[in-house]
Every structure is written in structure tokens, then in C-alpha cells.
Tab-separated table of C-alpha atoms and ligand atoms in Angstrom:
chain	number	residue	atom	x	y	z
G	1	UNK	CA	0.000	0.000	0.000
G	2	UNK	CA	2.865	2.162	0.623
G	3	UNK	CA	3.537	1.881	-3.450
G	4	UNK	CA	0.696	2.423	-4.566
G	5	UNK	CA	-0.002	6.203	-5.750
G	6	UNK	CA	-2.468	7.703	-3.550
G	7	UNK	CA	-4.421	10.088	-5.228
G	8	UNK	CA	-5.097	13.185	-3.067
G	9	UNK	CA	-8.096	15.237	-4.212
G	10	UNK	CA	-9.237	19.133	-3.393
G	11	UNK	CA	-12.184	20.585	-2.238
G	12	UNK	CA	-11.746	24.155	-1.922
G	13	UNK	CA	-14.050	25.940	0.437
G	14	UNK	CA	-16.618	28.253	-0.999
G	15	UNK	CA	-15.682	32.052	-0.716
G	16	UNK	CA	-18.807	32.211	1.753
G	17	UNK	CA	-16.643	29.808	4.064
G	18	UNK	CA	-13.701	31.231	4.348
G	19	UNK	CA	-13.398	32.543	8.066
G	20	UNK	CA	-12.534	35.793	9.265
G	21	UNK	CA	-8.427	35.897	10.155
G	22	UNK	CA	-7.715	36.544	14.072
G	23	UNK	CA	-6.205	39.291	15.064
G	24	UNK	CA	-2.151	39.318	14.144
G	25	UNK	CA	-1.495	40.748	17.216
G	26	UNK	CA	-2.690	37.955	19.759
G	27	UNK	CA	-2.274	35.203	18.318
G	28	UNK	CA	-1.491	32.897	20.995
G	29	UNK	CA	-0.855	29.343	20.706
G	30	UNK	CA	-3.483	26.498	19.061
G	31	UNK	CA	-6.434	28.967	19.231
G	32	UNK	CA	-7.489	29.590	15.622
G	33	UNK	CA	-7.321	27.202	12.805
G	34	UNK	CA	-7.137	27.711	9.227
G	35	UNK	CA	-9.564	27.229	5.980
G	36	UNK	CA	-8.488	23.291	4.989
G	37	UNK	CA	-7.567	20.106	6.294
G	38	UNK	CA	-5.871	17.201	4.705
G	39	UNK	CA	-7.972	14.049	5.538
G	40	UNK	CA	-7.348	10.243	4.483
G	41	UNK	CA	-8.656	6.960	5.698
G	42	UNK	CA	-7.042	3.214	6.499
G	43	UNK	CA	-8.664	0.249	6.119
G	44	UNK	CA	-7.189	-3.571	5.865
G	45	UNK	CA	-9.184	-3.848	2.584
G	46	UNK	CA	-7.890	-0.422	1.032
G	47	UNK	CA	-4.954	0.657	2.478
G	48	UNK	CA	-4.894	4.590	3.027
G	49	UNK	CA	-7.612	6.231	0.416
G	50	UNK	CA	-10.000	9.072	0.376
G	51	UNK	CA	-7.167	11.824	0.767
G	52	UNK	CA	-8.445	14.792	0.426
G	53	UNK	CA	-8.006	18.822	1.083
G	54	UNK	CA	-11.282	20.080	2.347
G	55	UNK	CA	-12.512	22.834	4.828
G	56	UNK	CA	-11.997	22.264	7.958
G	57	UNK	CA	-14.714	20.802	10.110
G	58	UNK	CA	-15.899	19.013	12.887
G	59	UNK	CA	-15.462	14.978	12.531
G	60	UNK	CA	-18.271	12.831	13.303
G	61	UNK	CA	-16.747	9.842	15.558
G	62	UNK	CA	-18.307	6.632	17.021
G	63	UNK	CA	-18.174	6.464	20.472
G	64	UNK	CA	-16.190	3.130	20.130
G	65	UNK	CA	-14.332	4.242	18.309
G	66	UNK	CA	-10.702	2.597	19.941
G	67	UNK	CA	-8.792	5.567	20.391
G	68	UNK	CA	-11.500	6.867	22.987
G	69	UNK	CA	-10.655	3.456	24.845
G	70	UNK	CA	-7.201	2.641	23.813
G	71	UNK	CA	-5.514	5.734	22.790
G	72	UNK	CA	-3.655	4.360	19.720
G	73	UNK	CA	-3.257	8.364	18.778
G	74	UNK	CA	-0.206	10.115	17.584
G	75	UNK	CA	0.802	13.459	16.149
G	76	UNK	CA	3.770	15.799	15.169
G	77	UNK	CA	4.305	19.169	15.351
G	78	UNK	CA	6.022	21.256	12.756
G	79	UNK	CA	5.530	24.885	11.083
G	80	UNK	CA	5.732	27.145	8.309
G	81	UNK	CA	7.406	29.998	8.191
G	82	UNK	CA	7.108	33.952	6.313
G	83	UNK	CA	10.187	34.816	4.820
G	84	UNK	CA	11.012	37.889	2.208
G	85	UNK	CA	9.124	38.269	-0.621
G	86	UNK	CA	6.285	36.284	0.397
G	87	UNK	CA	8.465	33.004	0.420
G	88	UNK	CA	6.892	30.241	2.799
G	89	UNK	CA	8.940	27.573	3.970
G	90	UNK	CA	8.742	24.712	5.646
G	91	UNK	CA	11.867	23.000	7.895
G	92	UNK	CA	13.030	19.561	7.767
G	93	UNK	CA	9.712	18.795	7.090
G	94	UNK	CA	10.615	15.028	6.015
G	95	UNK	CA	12.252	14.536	9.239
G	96	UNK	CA	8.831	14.890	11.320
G	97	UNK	CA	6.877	12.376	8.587
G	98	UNK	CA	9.701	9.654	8.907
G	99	UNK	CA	9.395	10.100	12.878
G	100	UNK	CA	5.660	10.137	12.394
G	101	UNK	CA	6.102	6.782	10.986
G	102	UNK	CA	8.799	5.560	13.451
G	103	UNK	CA	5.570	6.739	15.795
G	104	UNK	CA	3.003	4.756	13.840
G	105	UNK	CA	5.148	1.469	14.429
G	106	UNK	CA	5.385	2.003	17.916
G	107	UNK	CA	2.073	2.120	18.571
G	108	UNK	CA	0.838	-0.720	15.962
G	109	UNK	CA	-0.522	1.904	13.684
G	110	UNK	CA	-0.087	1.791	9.316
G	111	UNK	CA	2.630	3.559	8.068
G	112	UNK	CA	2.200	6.005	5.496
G	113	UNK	CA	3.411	7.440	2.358
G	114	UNK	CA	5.914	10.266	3.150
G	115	UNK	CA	6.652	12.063	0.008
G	116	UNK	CA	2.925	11.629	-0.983
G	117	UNK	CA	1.578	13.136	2.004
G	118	UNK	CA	4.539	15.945	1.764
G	119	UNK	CA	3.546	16.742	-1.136
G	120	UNK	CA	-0.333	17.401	0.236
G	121	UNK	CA	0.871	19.226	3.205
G	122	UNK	CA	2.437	21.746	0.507
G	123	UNK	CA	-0.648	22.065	-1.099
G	124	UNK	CA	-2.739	22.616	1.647
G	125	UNK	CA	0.007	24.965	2.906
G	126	UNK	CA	0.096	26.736	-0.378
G	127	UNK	CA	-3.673	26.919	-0.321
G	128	UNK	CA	-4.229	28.635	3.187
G	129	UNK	CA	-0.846	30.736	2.519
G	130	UNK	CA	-2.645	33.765	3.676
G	131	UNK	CA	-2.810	32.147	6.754
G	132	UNK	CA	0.608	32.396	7.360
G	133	UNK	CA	1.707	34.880	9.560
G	134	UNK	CA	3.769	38.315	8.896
G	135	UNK	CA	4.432	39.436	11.958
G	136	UNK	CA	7.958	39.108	13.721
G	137	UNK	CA	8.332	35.560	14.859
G	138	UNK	CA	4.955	34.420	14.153
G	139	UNK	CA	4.323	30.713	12.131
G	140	UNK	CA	2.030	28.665	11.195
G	141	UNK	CA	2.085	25.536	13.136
G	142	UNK	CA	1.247	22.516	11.572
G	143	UNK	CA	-0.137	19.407	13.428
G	144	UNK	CA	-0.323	15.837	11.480
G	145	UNK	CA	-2.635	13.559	13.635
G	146	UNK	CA	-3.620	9.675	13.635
G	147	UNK	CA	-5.842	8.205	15.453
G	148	UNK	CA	-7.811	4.486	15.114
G	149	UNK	CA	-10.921	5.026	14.343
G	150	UNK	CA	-12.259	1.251	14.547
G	151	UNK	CA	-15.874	0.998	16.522
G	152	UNK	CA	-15.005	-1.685	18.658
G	153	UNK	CA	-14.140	-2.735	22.465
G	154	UNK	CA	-11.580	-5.434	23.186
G	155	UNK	CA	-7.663	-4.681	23.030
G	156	UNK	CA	-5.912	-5.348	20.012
G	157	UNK	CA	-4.707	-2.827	17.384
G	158	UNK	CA	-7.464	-1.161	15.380
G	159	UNK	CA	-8.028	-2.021	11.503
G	160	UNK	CA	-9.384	1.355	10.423
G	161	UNK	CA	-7.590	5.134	10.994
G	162	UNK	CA	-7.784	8.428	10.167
G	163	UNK	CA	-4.922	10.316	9.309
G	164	UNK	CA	-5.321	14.447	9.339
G	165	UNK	CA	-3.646	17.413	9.219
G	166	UNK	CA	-4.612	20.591	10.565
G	167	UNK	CA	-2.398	24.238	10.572
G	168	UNK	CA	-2.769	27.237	13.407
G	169	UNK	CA	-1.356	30.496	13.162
G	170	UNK	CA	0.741	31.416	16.178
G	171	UNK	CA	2.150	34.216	17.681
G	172	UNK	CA	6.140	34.918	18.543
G	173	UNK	CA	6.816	32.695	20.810
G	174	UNK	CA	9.169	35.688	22.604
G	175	UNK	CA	7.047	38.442	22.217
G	176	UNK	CA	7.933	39.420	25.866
G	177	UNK	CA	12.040	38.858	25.228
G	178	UNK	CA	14.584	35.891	25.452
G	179	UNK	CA	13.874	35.339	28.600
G	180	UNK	CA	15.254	32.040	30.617
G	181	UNK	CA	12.674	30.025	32.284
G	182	UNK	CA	12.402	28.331	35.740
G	183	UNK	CA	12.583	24.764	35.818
G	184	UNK	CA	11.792	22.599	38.276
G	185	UNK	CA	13.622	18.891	38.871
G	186	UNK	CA	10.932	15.642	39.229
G	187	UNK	CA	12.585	13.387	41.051
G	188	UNK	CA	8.638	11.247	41.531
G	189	UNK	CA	6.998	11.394	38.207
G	190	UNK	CA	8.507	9.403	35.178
G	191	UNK	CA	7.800	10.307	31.465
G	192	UNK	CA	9.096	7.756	30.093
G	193	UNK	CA	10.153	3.870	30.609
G	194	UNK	CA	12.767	1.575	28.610
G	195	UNK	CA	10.899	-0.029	26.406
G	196	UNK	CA	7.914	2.739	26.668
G	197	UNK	CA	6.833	5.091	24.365
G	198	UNK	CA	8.650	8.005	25.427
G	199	UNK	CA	10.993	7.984	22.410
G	200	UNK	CA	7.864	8.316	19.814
G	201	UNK	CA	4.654	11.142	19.664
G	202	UNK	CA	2.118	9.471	20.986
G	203	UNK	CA	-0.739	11.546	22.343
G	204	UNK	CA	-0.572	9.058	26.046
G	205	UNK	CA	2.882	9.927	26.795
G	206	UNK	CA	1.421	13.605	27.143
G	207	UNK	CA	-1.394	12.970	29.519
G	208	UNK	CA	0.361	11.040	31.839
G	209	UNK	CA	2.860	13.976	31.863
G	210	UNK	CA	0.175	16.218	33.047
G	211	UNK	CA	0.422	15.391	36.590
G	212	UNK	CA	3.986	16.885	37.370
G	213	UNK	CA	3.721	19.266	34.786
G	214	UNK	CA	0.570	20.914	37.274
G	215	UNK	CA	2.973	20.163	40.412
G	216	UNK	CA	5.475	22.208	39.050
G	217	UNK	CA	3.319	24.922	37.825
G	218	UNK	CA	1.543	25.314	41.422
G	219	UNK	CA	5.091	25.370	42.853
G	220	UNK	CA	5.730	28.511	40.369
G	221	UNK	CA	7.961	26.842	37.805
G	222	UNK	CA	7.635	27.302	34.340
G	223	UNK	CA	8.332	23.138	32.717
G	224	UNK	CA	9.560	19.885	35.059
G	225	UNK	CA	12.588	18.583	34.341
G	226	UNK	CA	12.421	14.706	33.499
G	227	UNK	CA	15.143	11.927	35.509
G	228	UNK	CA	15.526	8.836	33.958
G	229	UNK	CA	12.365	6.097	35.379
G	230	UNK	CA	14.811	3.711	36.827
G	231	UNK	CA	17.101	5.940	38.936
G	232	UNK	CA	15.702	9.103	39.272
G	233	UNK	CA	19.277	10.343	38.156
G	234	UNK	CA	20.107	10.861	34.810
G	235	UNK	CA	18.309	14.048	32.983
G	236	UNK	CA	16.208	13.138	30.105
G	237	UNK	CA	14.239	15.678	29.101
G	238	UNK	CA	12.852	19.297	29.881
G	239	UNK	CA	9.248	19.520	29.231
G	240	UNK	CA	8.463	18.332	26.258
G	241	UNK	CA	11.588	19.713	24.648
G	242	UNK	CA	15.369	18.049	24.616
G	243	UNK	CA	17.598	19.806	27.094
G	244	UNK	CA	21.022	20.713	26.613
G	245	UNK	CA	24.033	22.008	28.596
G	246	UNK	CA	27.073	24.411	28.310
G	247	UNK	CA	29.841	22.922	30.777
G	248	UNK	CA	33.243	24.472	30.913
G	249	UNK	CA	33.031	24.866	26.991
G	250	UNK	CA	31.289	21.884	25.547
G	251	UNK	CA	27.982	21.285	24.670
G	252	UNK	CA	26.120	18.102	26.266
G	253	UNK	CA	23.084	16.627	25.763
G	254	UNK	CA	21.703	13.277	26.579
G	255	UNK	CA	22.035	10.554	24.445
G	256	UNK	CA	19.249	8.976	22.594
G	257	UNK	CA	18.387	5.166	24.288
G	258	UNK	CA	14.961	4.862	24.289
G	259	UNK	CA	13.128	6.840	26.578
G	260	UNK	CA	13.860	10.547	24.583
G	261	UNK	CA	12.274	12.337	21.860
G	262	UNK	CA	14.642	12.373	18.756
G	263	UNK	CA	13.832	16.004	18.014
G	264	UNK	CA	14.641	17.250	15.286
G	265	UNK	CA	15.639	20.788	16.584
G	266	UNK	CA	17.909	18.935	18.904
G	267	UNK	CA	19.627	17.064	15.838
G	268	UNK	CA	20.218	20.702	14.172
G	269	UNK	CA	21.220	22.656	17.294
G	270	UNK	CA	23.824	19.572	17.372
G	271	UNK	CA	24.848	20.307	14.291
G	272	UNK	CA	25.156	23.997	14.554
G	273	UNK	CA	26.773	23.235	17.400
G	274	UNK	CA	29.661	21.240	15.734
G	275	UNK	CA	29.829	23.684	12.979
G	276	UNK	CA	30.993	26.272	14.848
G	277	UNK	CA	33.802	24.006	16.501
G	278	UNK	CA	32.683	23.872	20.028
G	279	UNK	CA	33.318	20.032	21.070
G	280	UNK	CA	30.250	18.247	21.429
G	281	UNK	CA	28.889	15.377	23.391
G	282	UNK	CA	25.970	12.879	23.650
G	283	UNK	CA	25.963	11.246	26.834
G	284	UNK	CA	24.153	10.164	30.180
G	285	UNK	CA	24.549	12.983	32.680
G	286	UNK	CA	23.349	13.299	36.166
G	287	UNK	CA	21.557	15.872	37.873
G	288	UNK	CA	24.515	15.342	40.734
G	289	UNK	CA	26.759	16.420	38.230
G	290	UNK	CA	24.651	19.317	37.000
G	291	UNK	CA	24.267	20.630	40.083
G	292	UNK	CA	28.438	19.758	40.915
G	293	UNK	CA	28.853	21.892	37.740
G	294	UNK	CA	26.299	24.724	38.643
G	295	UNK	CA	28.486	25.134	42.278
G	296	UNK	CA	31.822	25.142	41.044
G	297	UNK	CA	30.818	27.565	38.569
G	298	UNK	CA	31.419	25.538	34.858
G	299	UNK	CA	27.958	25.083	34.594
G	300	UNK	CA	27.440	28.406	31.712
G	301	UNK	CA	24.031	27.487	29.855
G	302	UNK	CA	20.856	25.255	29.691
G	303	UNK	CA	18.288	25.378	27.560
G	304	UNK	CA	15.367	23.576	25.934
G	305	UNK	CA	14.960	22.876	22.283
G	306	UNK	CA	11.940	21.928	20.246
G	307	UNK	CA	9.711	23.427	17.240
G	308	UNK	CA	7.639	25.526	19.455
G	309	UNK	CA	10.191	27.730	20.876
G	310	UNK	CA	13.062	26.321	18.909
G	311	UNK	CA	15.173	27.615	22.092
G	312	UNK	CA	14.035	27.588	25.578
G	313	UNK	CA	16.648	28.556	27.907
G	314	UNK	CA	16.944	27.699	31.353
G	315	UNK	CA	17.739	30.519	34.220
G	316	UNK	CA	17.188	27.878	37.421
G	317	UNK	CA	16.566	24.559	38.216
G	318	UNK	CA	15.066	23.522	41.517
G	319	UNK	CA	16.026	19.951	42.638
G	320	UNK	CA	15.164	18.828	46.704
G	321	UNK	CA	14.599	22.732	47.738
G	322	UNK	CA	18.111	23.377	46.308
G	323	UNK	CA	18.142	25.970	43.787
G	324	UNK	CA	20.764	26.152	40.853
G	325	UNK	CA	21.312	29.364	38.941
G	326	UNK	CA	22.412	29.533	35.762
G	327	UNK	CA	24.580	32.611	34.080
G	328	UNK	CA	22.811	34.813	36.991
G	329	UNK	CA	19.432	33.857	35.463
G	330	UNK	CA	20.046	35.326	31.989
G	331	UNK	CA	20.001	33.715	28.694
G	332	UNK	CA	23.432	32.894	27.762
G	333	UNK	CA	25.735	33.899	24.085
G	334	UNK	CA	25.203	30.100	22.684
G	335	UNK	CA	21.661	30.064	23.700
G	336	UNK	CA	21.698	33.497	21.903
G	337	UNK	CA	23.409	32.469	18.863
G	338	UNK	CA	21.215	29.685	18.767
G	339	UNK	CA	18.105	30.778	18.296
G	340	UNK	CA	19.008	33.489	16.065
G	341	UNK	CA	20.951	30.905	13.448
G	342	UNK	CA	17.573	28.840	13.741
G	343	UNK	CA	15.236	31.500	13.146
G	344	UNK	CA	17.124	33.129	10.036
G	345	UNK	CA	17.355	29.542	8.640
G	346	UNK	CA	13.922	28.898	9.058
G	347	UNK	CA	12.812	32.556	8.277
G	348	UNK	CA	14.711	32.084	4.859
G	349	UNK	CA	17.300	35.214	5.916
G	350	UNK	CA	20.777	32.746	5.795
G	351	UNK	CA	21.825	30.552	3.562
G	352	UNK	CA	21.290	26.914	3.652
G	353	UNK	CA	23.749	24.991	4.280
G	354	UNK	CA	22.443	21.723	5.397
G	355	UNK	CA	19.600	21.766	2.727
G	356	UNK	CA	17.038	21.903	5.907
G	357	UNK	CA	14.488	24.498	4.110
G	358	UNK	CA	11.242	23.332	1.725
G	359	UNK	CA	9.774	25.859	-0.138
G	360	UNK	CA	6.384	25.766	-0.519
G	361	UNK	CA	4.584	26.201	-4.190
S	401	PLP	C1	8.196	17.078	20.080
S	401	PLP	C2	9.050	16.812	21.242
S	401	PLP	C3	10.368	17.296	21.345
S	401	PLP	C4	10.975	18.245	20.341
S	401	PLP	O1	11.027	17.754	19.044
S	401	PLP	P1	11.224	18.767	17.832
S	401	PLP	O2	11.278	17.863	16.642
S	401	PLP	O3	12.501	19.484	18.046
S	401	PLP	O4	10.049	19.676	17.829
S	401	PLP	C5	11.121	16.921	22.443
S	401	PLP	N1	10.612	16.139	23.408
S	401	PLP	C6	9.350	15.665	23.360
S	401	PLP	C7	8.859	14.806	24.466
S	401	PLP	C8	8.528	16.008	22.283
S	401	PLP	O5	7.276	15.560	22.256
């Protein structure tokens, strides 16, 4: 099924349909959603079919339907971006569908056709271009969904799914600055297992991340900090981004073994990273040493990375009641640096050099 050509047909709202655009100003994240969606089906009989680009609208769903009871749901998250000219561009946009797939495995889900389905998104992209943003640091973000769509109780893995795509318009993630965040340390909750799902997007790893996520937010911090599930030791993630670390020079991050998000922002900020010559390392590292590094002053930078913010950094972690600054609670040069390579890559202002840009139409 993966072969065969799927035909992807249009359905362009009427003029009548087309909603009125939010305001550019407050944007905010996930509130407002755009003309079209991409749709297409799954069945054991047919393979994916019915893909289409059609207004957006409400689904109807069985109420057995097995996600509701099993959660076989996952999703990505990627954008578009404004550049000069009217350019829109997408970023690495191949990498999300291949994890997207890696993701459908996982969870016992069909895989799909990648380049067909790229193609679509561009489309649809192209399609609701006015939709994309022209205000500083504003996108559109773009979420790719599936979910099994089966009517029927008892476990096993669904035999019918819907696969959709649906695009928001959101505001600059900075508007208020660079500013570093306040993190706090879970040393209770675990987001992810070995042999889990933690290292693929699937919708239950969020939910269950929900509890310490509140914790943390009553206690006044901004994102938890994830240990390892075995130990409570080793630093995994922040959030749901990838954390790094500046220490006396080099930049560490942990190493993918299962229970981490492959992001794909961490995979560029790596390379970024190494093309500017710092020395770079994936590795386990422990909050001891973290917090060893924070006293004896190597400790320069942390930060988060993922498509939202594409660079989150940290200004304090809180582990036990012990509190760790970090470069006096200011974002630091690499963090910096960072963000603004990202951004002029993915805003079409530098050249480049990694072929990471997609133009759309
Ligand atoms: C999506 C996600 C990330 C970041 O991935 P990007 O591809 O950089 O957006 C990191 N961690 C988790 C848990 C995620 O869900």
C-alpha cells in the first residue's frame, strides 16, 4: 500500500466559508485554525484512500471508536514559516513524517506514504498561505494527527484510521524577550520507561505527563525537568523539549536510548553546534553532576529545544529545595546564537547549508 499512488483530491471551500483571520497581534498558541484540512482513511481492505483537502470541520466519531478506549493516537508538530518576498517555507519537514512513521510502528498503527503526504501538506500549505503569519516571529504551526478510528471494544490494534492534518497560526513565541525560564527537577513522576513510548509522539505519553507538569506549575515553575524512570538520576528531558548544557566549553546533551524524543531541533542545534567548533557530546549525565557543575561555577548554559520555541533557555533549576542558577538567570551567548541561526534559517534570511528548508509552491 505504501507503493501504490495515492491520489489526493481538493475541495476548496466556498468564498462564503472562508473565516474571518484573528487578530495578528494575539495570536497565541493552538487557538485559531485555518480554511483546509488534509484528511485520508485506512482500512485492511484499502490501504490509506479518500485523501483529500477540504474545509476544515468538525469529525463525526463513534463512540467506540478505539482511540477513545485505547488511545492508539499520535501526532507531530512542525511549522511554516514567512520569509522575504512572500516566500513560505517549511523545515526539515521530512524529518517529522519519517518520525511520524517511526511513531506509527510504535504504537501498531499503518505507516504512510511520506513524500505523498509531503507533497499534500504543501498544497494545503500553499492553499491557506494567507494564513501564514507576517508578523515578527509568528508561524504557522502545523499538526499531522492519527488516530484508530475502529468501533469496537476489546484490546488489540485497530483495523481502520484516520490520518489528518490541521495548521494554526501562532504568535512569537518571545514576544515578551529571550527570557530564561524556571525549571523545576521531578525526582517522583517518570515520562518515560525503557521499552515505553517516550521515544515516539504518541498523544498518552502527554497525559500522563500532566500530573507533574501541574505540580510544578503550582510550585511557580515554568516546565519539570524529566530523571531517567529507573534511577531518578540521569536528565532526560525538559518539558516536552530536549535539554542541553554548556559545561566548561562543551555542549552536552543526553544521548538517545529509548526513553527521549529524537527532536529534530535537537539534531540541528547539534549540528550547529559542531559547525561552529565547540566540542560536542551525547551522553548520560546526572543531575549530581549538574548541580556539581552549577556550584563550582562551569555550569554556563541550559536550555530547551523543540519546534515551538526552537530555544528555551533555562535561568534555574530547583532539585530537593536546592536551587541552581544559571549565568545569573540570563540567557546565555550560545543560547543566543542559537536561536538566532535557527530562526534566520527557518525565516529564509541565511543561507542553507544543510539543505534543511522546503519551499512551498
Ligand atoms: C516534540 C518533542 C520534542 C521536540 O522535538 P522537535 O522535533 O525538536 O520539535 C522533544 N521532546 C518531546 C517529548 C517532544 O514531544
Amino acid at each position: 500500500m505504501l507503493d501504490k499512488e495515492l491520489e489526493v483530491t481538493l475541495q476548496k471551500a466556498a468564498t462564503d466559508q472562508l473565516k474571518s483571520k484573528p487578530d495578528q497581534d494575539n495570536l497565541g498558541f493552538g487557538q485559531f485554525f485555518t480554511d483546509h484540512m488534509f484528511t485520508m482513511r485506512w482500512d485492511r481492505r484499502q490501504g490509506w484512500h479518500d485523501a483529500t483537502i477540504e474545509p476544515y470541520r468538525p469529525f463525526a466519531v463513534d463512540p467506540a471508536a478505539m482511540v477513545f478506549h485505547y488511545g492508539q493516537a499520535i501526532f507531530e508538530g512542525m511549522k511554516a514559516y514567512r520569509g522575504k518576498d512572500d516566500q513560505i517555507f517549511l523545515f526539515r519537514p521530512q524529518d517529522n513524517l519519517s518520525r511520524m512513521n517511526q511513531s506509527a510502528l510504535r504504537m501498531c498503527m499503518p505507516r504512510f506514504p511520506q513524500d505523498r503526504i509531503l507533497q499534500a501538506l504543501r498544497a494545503m500549505v500553499y492553499l491557506d498561505q494567507g494564513w501564514v503569519p507576517r508578523a515578527p516571529g509568528a508561524t504557522l504551526y502545523i499538526r499531522p494527527t492519527m488516530i484508530a478510528t475502529e468501533s469496537a471494544l476489546g484490546l488489540r490494534a485497530a483495523e481502520e484510521y484516520l490520518f489528518f492534518i490541521i495548521c494554526c497560526p501562532v504568535g512569537a513565541y518571545y514576544a515578551e524577550g529571550f527570557s530564561p525560564t524556571r525549571i523545576y527537577v521531578e525526582d517522583r513522576y517518570a515520562r518515560s520507561i525503557p521499552g515505553g513510548a517516550g521515544n515516539v509522539k504518541a498523544a498518552g505519553n502527554y497525559a500522563a505527563s500532566l500530573k507533574a507538569q501541574t505540580l510544578a506549575h503550582d510550585k511557580g515553575y515554568a516546565q519539570v525537568l524529566w530523571l531517567d524512570a529507573v534511577e531518578h538520576k540521569y536528565v532526560e528531558e525538559v518539558g516536552s523539549s530536549n535539554i542541553f548544557f554548556l559545561i566548561n566549553g562543551e555542549v552536552i546533551t543526553p544521548s538517545l536510548e529509548g526513553s527521549i524524543l529524537p527532536g529534530i531541533t535537537r539534531d540541528s542545534v547539534l549540528q550547529l553546534a559542531r559547525d561552529w567548533g565547540y566540542p560536542v557530546k551525547e551522553r548520560r549525565i546526572s543531575i549530581d553532576e549538574i548541580l556539581a557543575a552549577g556550584k563550582d561555577g562551569t555550569l554556563q548554559e541550559g536550555f530547551g529545544t523543540g519546534t515551538a520555541a526552537a530555544i528555551s533557555p533555562v535561568g534555574e533549576f530547583c532539585y530537593r529545595e536546592e536551587r541552581i542558577q544559571i549565568n545569573g538567570g540570563v540567557a546565555g551567548a550560545l543560547s543566543k546564537r542559537l536561536y538566532d541561526e535557527l530562526q534566520a534559517i527557518q525565516f529564509g534570511e541565511r543561507e542553507d547549508l544543510h539543505k534543511w528548508r522546503v519551499r512551498v509552491g
